[in-house]
mmCIF file of C-alpha atoms in Angstrom:
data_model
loop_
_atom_site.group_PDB
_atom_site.id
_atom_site.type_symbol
_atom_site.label_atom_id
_atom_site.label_comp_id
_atom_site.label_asym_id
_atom_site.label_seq_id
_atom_site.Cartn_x
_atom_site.Cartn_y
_atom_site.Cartn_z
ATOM 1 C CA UNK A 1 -11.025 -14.594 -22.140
ATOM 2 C CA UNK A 2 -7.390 -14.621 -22.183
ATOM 3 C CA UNK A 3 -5.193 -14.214 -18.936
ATOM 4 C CA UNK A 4 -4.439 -10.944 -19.048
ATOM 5 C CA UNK A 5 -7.872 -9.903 -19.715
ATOM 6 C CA UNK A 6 -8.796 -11.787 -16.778
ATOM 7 C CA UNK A 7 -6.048 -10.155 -14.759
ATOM 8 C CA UNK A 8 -6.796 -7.007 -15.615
ATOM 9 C CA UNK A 9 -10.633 -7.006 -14.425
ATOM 10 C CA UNK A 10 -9.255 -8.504 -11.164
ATOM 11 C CA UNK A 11 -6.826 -5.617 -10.380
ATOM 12 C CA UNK A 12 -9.752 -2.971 -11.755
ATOM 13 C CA UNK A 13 -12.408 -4.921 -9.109
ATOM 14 C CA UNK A 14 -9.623 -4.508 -6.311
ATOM 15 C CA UNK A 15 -8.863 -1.099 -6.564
ATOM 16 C CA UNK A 16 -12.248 -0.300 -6.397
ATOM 17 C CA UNK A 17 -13.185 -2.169 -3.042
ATOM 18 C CA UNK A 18 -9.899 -0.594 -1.721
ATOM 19 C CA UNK A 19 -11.788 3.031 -2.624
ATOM 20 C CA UNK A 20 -14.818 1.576 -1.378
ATOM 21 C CA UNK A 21 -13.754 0.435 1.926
ATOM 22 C CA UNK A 22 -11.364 3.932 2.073
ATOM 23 C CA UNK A 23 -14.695 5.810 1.807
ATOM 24 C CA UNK A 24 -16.166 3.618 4.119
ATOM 25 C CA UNK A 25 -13.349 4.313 6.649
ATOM 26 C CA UNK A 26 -13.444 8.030 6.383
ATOM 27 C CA UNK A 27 -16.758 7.959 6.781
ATOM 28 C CA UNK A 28 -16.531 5.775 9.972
ATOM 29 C CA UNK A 29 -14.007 8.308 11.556
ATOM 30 C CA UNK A 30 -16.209 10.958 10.840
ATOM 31 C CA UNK A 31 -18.950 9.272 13.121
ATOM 32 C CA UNK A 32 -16.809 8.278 15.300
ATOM 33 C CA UNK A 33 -15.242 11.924 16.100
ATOM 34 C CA UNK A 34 -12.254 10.640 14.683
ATOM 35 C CA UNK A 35 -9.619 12.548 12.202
ATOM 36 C CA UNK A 36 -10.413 10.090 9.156
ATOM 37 C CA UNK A 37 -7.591 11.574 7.189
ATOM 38 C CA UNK A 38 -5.368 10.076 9.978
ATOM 39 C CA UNK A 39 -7.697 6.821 9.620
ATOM 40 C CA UNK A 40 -7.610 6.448 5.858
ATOM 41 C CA UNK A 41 -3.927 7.473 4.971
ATOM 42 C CA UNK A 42 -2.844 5.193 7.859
ATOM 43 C CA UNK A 43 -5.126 2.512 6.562
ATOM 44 C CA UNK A 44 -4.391 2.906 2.752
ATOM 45 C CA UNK A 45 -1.138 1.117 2.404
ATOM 46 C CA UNK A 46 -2.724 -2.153 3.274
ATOM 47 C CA UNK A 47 -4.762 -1.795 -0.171
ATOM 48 C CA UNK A 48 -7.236 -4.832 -0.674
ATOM 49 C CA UNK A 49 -7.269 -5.445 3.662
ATOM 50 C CA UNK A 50 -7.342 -1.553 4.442
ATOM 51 C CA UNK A 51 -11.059 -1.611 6.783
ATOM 52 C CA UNK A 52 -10.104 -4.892 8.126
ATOM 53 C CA UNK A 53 -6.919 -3.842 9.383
ATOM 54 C CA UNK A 54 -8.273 -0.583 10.457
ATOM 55 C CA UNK A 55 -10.805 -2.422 12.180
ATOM 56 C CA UNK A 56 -8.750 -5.100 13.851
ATOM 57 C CA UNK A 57 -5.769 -3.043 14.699
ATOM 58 C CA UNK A 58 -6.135 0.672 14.890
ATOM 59 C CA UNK A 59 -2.745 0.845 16.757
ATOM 60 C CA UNK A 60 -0.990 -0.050 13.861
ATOM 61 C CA UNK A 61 -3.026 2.372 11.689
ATOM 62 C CA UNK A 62 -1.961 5.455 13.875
ATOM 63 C CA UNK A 63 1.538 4.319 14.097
ATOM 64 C CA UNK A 64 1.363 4.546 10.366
ATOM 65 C CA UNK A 65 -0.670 7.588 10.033
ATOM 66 C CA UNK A 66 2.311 9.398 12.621
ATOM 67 C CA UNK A 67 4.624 8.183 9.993
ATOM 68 C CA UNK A 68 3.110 9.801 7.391
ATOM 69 C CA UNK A 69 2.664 13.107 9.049
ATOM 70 C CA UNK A 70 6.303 12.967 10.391
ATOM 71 C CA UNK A 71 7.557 12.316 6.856
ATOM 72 C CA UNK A 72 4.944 15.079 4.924
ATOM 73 C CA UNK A 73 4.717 17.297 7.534
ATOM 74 C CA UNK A 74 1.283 16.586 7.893
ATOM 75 C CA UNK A 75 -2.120 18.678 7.973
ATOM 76 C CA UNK A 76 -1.726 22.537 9.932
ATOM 77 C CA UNK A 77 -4.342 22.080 12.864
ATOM 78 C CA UNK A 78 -7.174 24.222 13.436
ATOM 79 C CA UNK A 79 -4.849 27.181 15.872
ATOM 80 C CA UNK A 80 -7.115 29.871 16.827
ATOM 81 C CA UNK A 81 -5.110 32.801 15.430
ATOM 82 C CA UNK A 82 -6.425 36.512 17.440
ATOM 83 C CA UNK A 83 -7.384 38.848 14.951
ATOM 84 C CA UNK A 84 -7.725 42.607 14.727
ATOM 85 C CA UNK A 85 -11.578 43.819 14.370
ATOM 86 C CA UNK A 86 -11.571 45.284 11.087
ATOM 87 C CA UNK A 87 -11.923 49.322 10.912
ATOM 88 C CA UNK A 88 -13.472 51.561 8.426
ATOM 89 C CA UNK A 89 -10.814 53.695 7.263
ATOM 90 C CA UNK A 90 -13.325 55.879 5.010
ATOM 91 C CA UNK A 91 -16.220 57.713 6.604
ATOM 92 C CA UNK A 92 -19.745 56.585 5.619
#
């Protein structure tokens, strides 16, 4: 097997325990009442340590999720927006 090969199955083994362990962690959040879109975009950037770090320092993880939000503008919250009953405008 030559070295690239070998590099290549490495980096294709990585990046999918970092989408393991990011399902993991939004599934976590959910259990945990937690926003696990916060969780796992705050968590993602550490790639291959992403539920460790989540795990060991969720600090960090919000700080980084706030970042995110203040630099995409983030998700719209649920706002309860009133709304007009609608009306039948044709007898029937």
């Amino acid at each position: 097997m030559s070295g690239q090969t070998l590099l290549t199955v490495i980096l294709v083994l990585a990046v999918l325990a970092w989408l393991a362990q990011l399902v993991w962690l939004f599934r976590y959040a959910e259990q945990q009442h937690a926003d696990p879109f916060r969780v796992v975009s705050g968590a993602a950037i550490f790639f291959i340590a992403a539920a460790p770090v989540a795990m060991r320092s969720p600090g960090l993880v919000e700080r980084l999720a706030d970042f995110w939000d203040r630099l995409f503008g983030g998700r719209p919250q649920a706002v309860a927006v009133p709304r007009v009953p609608a009306r039948l405008l044709i007898n029937g």
